[in-house]
XYZ file of C-alpha atoms in Angstrom:
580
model
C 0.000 0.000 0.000
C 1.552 3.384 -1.042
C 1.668 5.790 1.955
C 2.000 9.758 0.839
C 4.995 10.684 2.759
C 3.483 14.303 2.853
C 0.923 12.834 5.263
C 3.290 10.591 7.370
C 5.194 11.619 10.735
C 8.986 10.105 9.072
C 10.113 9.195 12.270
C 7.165 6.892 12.718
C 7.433 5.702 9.448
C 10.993 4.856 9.511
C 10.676 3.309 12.470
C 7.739 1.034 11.322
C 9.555 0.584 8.063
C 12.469 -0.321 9.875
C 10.887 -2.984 12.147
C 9.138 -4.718 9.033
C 12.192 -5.238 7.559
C 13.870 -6.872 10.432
C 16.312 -3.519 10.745
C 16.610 -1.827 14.088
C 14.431 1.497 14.725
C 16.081 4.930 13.657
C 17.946 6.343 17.070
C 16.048 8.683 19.092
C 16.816 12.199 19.162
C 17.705 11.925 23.314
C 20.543 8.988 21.866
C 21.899 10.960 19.036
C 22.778 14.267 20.984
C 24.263 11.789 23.818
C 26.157 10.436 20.759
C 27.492 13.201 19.686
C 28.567 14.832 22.761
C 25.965 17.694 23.493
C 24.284 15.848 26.403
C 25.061 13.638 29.249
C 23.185 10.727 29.686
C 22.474 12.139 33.372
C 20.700 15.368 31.527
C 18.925 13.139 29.565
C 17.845 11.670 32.125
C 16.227 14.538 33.651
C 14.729 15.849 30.117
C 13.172 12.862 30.142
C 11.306 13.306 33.565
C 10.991 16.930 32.688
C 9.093 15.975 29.310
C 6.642 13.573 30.780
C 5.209 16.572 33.128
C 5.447 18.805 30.675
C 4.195 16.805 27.688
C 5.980 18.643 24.901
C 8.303 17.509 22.507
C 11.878 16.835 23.218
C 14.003 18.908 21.597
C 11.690 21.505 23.264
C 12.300 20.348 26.709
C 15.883 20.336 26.279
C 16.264 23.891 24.737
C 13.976 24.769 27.857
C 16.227 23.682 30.421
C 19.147 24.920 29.173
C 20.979 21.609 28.071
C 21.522 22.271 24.885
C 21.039 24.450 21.498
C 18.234 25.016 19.766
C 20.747 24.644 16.730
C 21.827 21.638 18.144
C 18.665 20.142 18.146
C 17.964 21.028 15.158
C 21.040 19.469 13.357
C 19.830 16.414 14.781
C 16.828 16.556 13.917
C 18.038 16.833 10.201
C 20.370 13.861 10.523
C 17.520 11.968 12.290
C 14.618 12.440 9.611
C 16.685 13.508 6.941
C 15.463 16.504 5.967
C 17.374 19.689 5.118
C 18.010 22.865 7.580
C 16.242 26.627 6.022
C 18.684 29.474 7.995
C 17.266 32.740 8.864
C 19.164 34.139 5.595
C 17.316 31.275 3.519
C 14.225 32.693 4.481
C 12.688 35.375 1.457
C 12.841 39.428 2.639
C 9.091 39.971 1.925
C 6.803 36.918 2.633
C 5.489 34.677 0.192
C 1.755 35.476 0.256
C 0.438 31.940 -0.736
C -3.489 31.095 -1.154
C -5.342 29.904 1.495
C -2.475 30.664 4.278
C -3.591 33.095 7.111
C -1.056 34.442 9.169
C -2.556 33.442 11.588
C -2.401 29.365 10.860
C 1.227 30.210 10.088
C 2.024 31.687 13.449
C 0.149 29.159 15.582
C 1.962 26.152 13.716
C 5.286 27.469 13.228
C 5.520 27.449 9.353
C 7.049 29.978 6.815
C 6.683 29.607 3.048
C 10.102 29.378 1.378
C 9.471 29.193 -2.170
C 6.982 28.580 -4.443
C 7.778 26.809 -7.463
C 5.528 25.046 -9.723
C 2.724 23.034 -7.842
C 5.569 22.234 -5.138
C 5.374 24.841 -1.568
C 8.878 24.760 -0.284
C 7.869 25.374 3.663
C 9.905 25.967 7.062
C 8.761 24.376 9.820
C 9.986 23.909 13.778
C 7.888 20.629 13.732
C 8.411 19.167 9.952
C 7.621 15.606 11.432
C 4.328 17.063 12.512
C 1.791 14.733 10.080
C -1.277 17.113 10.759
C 0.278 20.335 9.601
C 1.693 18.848 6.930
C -1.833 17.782 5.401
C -3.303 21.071 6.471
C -0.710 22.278 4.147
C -0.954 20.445 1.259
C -5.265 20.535 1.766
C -5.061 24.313 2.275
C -2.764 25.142 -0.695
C -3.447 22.274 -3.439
C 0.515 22.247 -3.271
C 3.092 19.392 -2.869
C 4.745 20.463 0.125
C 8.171 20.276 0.935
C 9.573 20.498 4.671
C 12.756 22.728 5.956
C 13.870 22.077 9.420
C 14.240 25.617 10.805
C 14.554 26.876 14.297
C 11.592 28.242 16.320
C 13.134 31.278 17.327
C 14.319 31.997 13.645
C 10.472 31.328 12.487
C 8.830 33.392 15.154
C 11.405 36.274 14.866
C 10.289 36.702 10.998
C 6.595 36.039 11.415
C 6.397 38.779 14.064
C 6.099 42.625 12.586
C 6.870 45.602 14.374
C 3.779 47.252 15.582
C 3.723 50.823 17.392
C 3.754 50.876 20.695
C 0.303 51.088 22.533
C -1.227 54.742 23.335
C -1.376 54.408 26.980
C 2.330 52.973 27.914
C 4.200 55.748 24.995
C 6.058 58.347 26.756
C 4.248 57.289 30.206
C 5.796 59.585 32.982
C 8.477 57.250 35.038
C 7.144 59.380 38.207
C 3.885 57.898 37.306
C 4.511 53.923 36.968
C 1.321 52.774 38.510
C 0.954 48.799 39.589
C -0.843 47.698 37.066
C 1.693 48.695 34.431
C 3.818 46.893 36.427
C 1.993 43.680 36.042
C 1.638 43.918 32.499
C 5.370 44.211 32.316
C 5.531 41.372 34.871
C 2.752 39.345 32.571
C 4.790 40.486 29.595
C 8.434 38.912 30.222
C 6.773 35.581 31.237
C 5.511 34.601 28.089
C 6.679 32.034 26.435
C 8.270 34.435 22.909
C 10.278 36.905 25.784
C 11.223 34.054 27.392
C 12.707 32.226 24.164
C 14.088 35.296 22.548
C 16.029 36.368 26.239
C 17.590 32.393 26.391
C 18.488 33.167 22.799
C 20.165 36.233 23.707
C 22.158 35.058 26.635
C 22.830 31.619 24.487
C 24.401 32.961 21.902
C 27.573 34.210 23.993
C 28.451 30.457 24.104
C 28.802 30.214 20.315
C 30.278 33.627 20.011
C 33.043 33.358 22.794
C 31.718 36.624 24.248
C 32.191 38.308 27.310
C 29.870 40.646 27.759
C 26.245 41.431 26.567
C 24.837 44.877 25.733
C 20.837 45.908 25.785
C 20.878 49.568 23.900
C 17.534 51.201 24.044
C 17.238 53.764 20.918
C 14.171 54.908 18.707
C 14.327 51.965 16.581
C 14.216 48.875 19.354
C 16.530 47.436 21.466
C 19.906 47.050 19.641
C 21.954 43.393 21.015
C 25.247 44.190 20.946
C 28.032 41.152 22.191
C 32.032 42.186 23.300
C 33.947 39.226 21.700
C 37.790 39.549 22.256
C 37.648 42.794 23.597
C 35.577 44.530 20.547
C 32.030 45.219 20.320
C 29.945 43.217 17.938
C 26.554 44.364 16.609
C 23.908 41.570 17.148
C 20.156 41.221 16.187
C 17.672 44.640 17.452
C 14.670 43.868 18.880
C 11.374 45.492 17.765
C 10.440 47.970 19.955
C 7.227 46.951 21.281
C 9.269 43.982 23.339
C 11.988 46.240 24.246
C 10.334 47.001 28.218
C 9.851 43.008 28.006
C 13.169 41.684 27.321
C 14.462 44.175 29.625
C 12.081 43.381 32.351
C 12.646 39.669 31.946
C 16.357 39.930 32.723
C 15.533 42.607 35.831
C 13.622 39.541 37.250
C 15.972 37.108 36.458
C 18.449 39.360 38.131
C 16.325 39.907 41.242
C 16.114 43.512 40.341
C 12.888 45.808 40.508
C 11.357 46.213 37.765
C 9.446 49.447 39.015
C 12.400 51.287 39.173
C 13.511 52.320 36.107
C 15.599 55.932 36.861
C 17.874 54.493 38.998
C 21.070 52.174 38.645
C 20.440 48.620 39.441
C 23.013 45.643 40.154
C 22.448 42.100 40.219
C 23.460 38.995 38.979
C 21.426 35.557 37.241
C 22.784 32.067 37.779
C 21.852 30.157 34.860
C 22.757 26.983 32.506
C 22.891 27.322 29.086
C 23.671 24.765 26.357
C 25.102 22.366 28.841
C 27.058 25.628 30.535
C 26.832 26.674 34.240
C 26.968 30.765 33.593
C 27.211 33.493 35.973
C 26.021 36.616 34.426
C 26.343 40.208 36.461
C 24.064 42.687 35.934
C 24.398 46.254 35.213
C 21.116 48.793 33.982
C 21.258 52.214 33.716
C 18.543 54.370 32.678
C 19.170 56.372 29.249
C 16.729 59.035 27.136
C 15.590 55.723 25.288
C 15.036 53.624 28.566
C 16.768 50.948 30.426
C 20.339 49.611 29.163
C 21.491 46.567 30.285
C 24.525 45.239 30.156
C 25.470 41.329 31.019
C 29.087 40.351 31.902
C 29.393 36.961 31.416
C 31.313 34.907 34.293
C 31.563 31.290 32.268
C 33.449 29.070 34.711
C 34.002 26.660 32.311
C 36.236 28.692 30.431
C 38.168 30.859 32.985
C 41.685 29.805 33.442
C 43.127 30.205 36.908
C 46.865 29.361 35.329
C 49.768 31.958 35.242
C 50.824 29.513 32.206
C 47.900 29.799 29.971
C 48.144 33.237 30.397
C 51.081 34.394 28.121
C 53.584 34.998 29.986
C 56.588 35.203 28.689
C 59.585 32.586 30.125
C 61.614 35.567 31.891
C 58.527 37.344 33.378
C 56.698 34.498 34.702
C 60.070 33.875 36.678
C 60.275 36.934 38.305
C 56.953 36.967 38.776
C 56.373 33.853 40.932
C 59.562 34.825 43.153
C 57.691 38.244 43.863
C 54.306 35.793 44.601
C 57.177 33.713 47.134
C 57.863 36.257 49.378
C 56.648 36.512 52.607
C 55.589 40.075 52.808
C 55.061 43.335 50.281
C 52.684 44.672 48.026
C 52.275 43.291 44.568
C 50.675 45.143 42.354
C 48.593 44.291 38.902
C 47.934 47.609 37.168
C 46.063 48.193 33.750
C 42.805 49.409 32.460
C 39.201 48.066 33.043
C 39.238 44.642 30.963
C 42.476 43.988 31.380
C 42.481 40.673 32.541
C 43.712 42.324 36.086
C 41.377 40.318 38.227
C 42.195 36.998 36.423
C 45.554 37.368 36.853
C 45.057 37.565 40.674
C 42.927 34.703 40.836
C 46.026 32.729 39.050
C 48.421 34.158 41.475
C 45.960 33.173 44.389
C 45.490 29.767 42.844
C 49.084 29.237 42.583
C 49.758 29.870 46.875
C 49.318 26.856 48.900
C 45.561 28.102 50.739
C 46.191 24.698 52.963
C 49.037 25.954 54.357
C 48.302 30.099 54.489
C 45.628 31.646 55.401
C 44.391 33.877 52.056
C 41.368 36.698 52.326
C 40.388 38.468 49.737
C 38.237 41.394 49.996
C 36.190 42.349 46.084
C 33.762 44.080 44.542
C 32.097 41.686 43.165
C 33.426 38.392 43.522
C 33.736 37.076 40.715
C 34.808 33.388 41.115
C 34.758 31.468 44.151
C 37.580 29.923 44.976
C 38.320 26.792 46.689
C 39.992 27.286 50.541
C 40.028 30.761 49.876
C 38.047 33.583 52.187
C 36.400 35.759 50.347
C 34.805 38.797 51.352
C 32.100 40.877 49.111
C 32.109 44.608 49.929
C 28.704 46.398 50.448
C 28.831 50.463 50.385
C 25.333 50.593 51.235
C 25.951 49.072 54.845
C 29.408 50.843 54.935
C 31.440 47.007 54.559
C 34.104 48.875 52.143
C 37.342 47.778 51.192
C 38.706 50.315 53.771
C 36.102 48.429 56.717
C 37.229 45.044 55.446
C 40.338 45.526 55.580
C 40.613 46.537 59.748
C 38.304 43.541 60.308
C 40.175 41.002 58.466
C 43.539 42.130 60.110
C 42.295 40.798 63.348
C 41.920 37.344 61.599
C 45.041 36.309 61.113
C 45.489 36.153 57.137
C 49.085 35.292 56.021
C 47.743 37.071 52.332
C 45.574 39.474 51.419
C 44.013 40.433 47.863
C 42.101 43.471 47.864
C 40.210 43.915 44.331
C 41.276 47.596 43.515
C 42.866 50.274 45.685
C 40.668 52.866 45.305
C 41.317 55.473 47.732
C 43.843 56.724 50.341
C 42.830 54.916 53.433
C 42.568 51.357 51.681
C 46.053 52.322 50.138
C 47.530 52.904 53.731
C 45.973 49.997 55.885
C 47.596 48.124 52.401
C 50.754 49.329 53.102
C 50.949 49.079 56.814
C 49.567 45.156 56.436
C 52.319 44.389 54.092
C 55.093 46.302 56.442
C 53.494 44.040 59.424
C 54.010 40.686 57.368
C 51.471 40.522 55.333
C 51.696 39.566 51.605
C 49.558 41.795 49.679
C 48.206 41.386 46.015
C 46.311 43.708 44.531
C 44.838 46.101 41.435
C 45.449 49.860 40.231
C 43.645 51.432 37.409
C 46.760 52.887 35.708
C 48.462 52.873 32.285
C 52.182 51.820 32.937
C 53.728 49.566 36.088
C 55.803 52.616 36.916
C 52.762 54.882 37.067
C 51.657 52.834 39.600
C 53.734 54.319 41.951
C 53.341 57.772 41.160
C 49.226 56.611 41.654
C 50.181 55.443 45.117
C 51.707 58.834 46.093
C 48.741 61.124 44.531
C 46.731 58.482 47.243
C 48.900 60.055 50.023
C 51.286 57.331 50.634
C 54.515 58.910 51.513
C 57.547 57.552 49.143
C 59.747 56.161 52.033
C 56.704 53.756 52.787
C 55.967 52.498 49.103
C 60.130 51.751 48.616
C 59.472 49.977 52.086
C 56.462 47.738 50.974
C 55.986 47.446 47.105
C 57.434 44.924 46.042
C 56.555 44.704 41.893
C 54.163 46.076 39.557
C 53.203 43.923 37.188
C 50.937 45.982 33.848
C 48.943 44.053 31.541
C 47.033 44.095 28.269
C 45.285 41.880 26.416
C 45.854 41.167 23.075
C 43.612 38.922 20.583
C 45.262 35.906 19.211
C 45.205 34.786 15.407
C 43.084 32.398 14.364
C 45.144 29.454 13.736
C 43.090 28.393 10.783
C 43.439 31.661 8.050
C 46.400 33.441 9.791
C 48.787 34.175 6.491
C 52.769 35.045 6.647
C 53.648 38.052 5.250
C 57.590 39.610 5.623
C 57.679 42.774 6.807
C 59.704 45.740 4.809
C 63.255 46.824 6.501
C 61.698 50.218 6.635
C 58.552 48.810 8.870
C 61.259 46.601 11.210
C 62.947 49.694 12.158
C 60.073 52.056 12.810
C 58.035 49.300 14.828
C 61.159 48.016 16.676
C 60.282 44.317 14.874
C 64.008 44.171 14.104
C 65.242 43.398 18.140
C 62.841 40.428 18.016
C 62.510 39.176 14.283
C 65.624 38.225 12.246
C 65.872 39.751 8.765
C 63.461 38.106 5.716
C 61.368 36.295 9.065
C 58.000 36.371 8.066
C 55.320 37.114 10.881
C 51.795 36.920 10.681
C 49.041 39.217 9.681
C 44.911 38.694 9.925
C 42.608 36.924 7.419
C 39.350 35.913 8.354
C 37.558 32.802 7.579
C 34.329 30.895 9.482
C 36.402 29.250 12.195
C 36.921 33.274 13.162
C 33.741 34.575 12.257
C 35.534 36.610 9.585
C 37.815 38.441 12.370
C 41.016 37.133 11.814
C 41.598 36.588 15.654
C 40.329 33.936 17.910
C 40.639 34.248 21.508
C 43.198 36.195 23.877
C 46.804 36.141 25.533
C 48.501 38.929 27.564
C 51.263 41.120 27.292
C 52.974 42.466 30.221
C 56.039 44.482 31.918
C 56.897 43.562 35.072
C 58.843 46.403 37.280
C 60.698 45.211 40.252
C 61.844 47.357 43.050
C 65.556 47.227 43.414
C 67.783 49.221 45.109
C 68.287 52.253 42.027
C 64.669 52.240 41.673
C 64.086 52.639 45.275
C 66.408 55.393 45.334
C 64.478 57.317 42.687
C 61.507 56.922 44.126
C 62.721 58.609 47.301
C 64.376 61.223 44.996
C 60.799 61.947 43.931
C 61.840 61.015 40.280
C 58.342 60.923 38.092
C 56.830 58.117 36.169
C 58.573 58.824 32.520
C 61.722 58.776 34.853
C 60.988 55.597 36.560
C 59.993 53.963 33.223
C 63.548 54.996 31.727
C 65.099 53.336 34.763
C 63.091 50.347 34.857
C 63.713 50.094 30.922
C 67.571 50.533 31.339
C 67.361 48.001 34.375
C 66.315 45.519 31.721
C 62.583 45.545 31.592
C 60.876 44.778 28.258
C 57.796 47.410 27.831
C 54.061 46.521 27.219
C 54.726 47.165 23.348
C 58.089 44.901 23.812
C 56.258 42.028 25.143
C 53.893 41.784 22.210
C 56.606 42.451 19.695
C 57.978 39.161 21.238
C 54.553 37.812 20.569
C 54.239 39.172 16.764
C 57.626 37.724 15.857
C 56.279 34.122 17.251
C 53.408 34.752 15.301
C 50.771 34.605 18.077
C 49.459 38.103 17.053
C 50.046 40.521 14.788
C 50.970 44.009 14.386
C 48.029 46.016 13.487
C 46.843 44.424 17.212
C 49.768 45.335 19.437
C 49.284 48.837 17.784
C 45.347 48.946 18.588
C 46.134 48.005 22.233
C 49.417 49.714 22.740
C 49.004 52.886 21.009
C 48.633 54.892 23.853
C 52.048 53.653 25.441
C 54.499 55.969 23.216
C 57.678 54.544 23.401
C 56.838 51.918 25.804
């Protein structure tokens, strides 16, 4: 008997086709992803549970929980019933209007005409293997139909037209946010499209290696915006009239209020995506537009806690760790915000022996918990600052101390006096150049006889992206450009190094993750002297140069000559050095 396959659910049919012929069942969707890596058997485990309360498909389930992709799925879905994938660029700018298809059929079922050719309808469809739609199809249209896998959120986001936004919430007064409109926007970011489109927000930093998200409000939505490698990435813009949603839904993932929308708000969402335990912090602000938002993603997965990994050269990361050995002093890690500072601690702190030593920390926030370590979050708002923190935790005994940033005189001094009483103490300064560092600590009121007495080493950092090892091309660099860039002290002539390319491993970039640069200044005896002599920073840095320490710009030209970066980087990120 001849079955229409336009009418038949394929995995059914395969499986009944298989079992007739004596040939095992196709695998199960659950098997395949386990297969191939994207889910533990536990998880499945717990889909599985999760699905029969539920009762929805799946694939759904698992994008619901967080366990994995909804392009994962998807790809899986194609290998399972063997049917092709439509992208959101395979999808036609203006919509196919097709006879006897409301919009309204199309929205509920998840379907979006391709193309039409002929008597054939190609079709996208969330749920291809879905028998009914596919014969409401073919009955509505007197086509052939054809079925694309495509994802939900790709379907939904082009079905959905911007409308204006309603009379009564445009331009409402802020002074004048009355409850109800507060439980719309409550009612609002729980359905099931904010929901979806938020979880494909925040999932997409996973496939894009990013490190921070950005909500924009402006006339025309809510622009996405993701920081990959240090540079800001435009993403999708979201129509306006969901704008107060989206941002809403992350407020109350975040704990935050929703009703207040003129004043700062911090908070942070603890979430798994795609298989990923994330920590995101949260940051709104109100602008002319509305709310922005801005997510820093804390993936612990990813976060290396190892001096090694971190790019330090063979010579620094020796004089590094015998600063880190010593029993007492300041060590300080000085660059701008994003600098990797705060990693770098963690690496140093996960390098000491916590089983042995005592080790506090005081931050704002902490970032990563770590194992055997005390660590102390500062609240303003109940006056526990870094200067209050600090006095406490003296009285507990702490062999070291990391305070997140010295940002004022007194948490400078009680820093100084801890590390002249036997403390070791690591921490941050927000300034351009190790030896500026010291200068900072004297604008802070530290007198210079105390900072020769305590300080230790200044280690500043950058980071640099990395090329991708896939399209990176050689390329030998003119005499004239050795000299000028100061290539020549680290390449020999005709060496080639390497510059940018972009292909899909990179997402057309060129560059594909990070490594750091540094220049680490020690405090020896000429230096010291200096100091005391009131010498200022450009001084210092001439010293510290002619002492033997390799500059910020140095360090990377080590790192362009070993082709780990190129030039046109070091110069985007050093730039501002000068002659360092």
């Amino acid at each position: 008997m001849h079955v229409d396959p336009i009418l038949s659910d394929p995995v059914a049919d395969a499986e009944q086709a298989g079992q007739a012929a004596g040939v095992p069942a196709r695998p199960q969707l659950g098997a395949l992803l386990v297969q191939a890596g994207k889910l533990s058997a536990r998880d499945l485990e717990r889909a599985l549970s999760a699905q029969q309360e539920l009762g929805d498909l799946l694939g759904r389930v698992l994008v619901r929980l967080g366990l994995v992709s909804e392009s994962d799925v998807v790809q899986t879905l194609s290998r399972q019933l063997g049917l092709p994938v439509a992208l959101a660029q395979d999808f036609p700018d203006v919509p196919l209007e097709i006879e006897g298809l409301l919009p309204e059929f199309l929205v509920t079922h998840q379907v979006y005409p391709l193309r039409h050719e002929g008597d054939r309808l190609d079709v996208a469809m969330a749920v291809p293997q879905d028998a009914f739609i596919l014969k409401a199809l073919r009955l509505a249209t007197g086509l052939s139909i054809s079925p694309y896998l495509a994802l939900e959120s790709d379907i939904e986001k082009t079905l959905a037209q911007p409308e204006p936004q309603p009379e009564d919430t445009e331009g409402f007064d802020d002074e004048g946010l009355g409850g109800d409109f507060v439980e719309h926007l409550k009612d609002l970011a729980s359905e099931a499209p904010v929901i979806r489109l938020v979880n494909t927000i925040v999932g997409r930093v996973i496939d894009l290696r990013a490190s921070d998200i950005h909500l924009e409000p402006f006339d025309d939505g809510l622009h996405v915006r993701y920081r990959v490698d240090g540079v800001i990435h435009a993403g999708d813009t979201v129509p306006p009239k969901l704008s107060a949603a989206v941002n809403s839904r992350v407020k109350l993932l975040a704990h935050l209020d929703i009703a207040e929308r003129r004043l700062p708000q911090d908070g942070r969402i603890k979430t798994r995506v795609k298989g990923r335990e994330l920590d995101l912090r949260v940051s709104t602000v109100p602008t002319v537009h509305g709310e922005s938002v801005v997510m820093r993603v804390l993936d612990r997965a990813s976060v290396r806690f190892s001096l090694e990994s971190m790019g330090f050269a063979t010579d620094t990361l020796e004089r590094f760790n015998a600063l880190l050995a010593k029993p007492h002093g300041i060590l300080l890690v000085t660059g701008p915000t994003g600098s990797g500072k705060t990693t770098t601690l963690y690496a140093a702190l996960s390098k000491l022996d916590s089983t042995t030593q005592k080790i506090i920390t005081v931050e704002d926030p902490v970032e990563y918990q770590l194992e055997g370590i005390n660590q102390i979050q500062v609240h303003p708002q109940i006056n526990l600052t870094f200067a209050s923190a600090l006095r406490s935790i003296l009285r507990q005994d702490p062999d070291i101390i990391m305070i997140g940033e010295m940002r004022d005189g007194e948490t400078a001094q009680i820093a100084v006096q801890s590390a002249l009483t036997g403390h070791l103490v690591l921490s941050t300064l927000h300034t351009n150049t190790a030896a500026g560092a010291v200068i900072r600590l004297k604008d802070m009121g530290v007198e210079g006889y105390l900072i020769t007495s305590s300080v230790n080493g200044v280690l500043a950092q950058r980071l640099v992206r990395t090329l991708c090892q896939h399209c990176k091309a050689p390329e030998v660099p003119s005499p004239e450009l050795l000299a000028s860039s100061g290539l020549g002290r680290f390449c020999a002539p005709g060496q080639a190094v390497y510059k940018a390319v972009g292909c899909e491993h990179c997402r057309g970039s060129g560059y594909q993750g990070r490594t750091g640069i540094h220049e680490l200044l020690v405090l020896d005896e000429a230096m010291r002297r200096a100091i005391v002599a009131g010498q200022d920073a450009s001084q210092l840095h001439a010293l510290a140069i002619r002492s033997g320490m390799l500059t910020l710009h140095e360090d990377g030209l080590r790192k362009v000559a070993a082709g780990v970066t190129s030039l046109d980087e070091l110069l985007r990120v050093t730039e501002d050095q000068g002659d360092a």
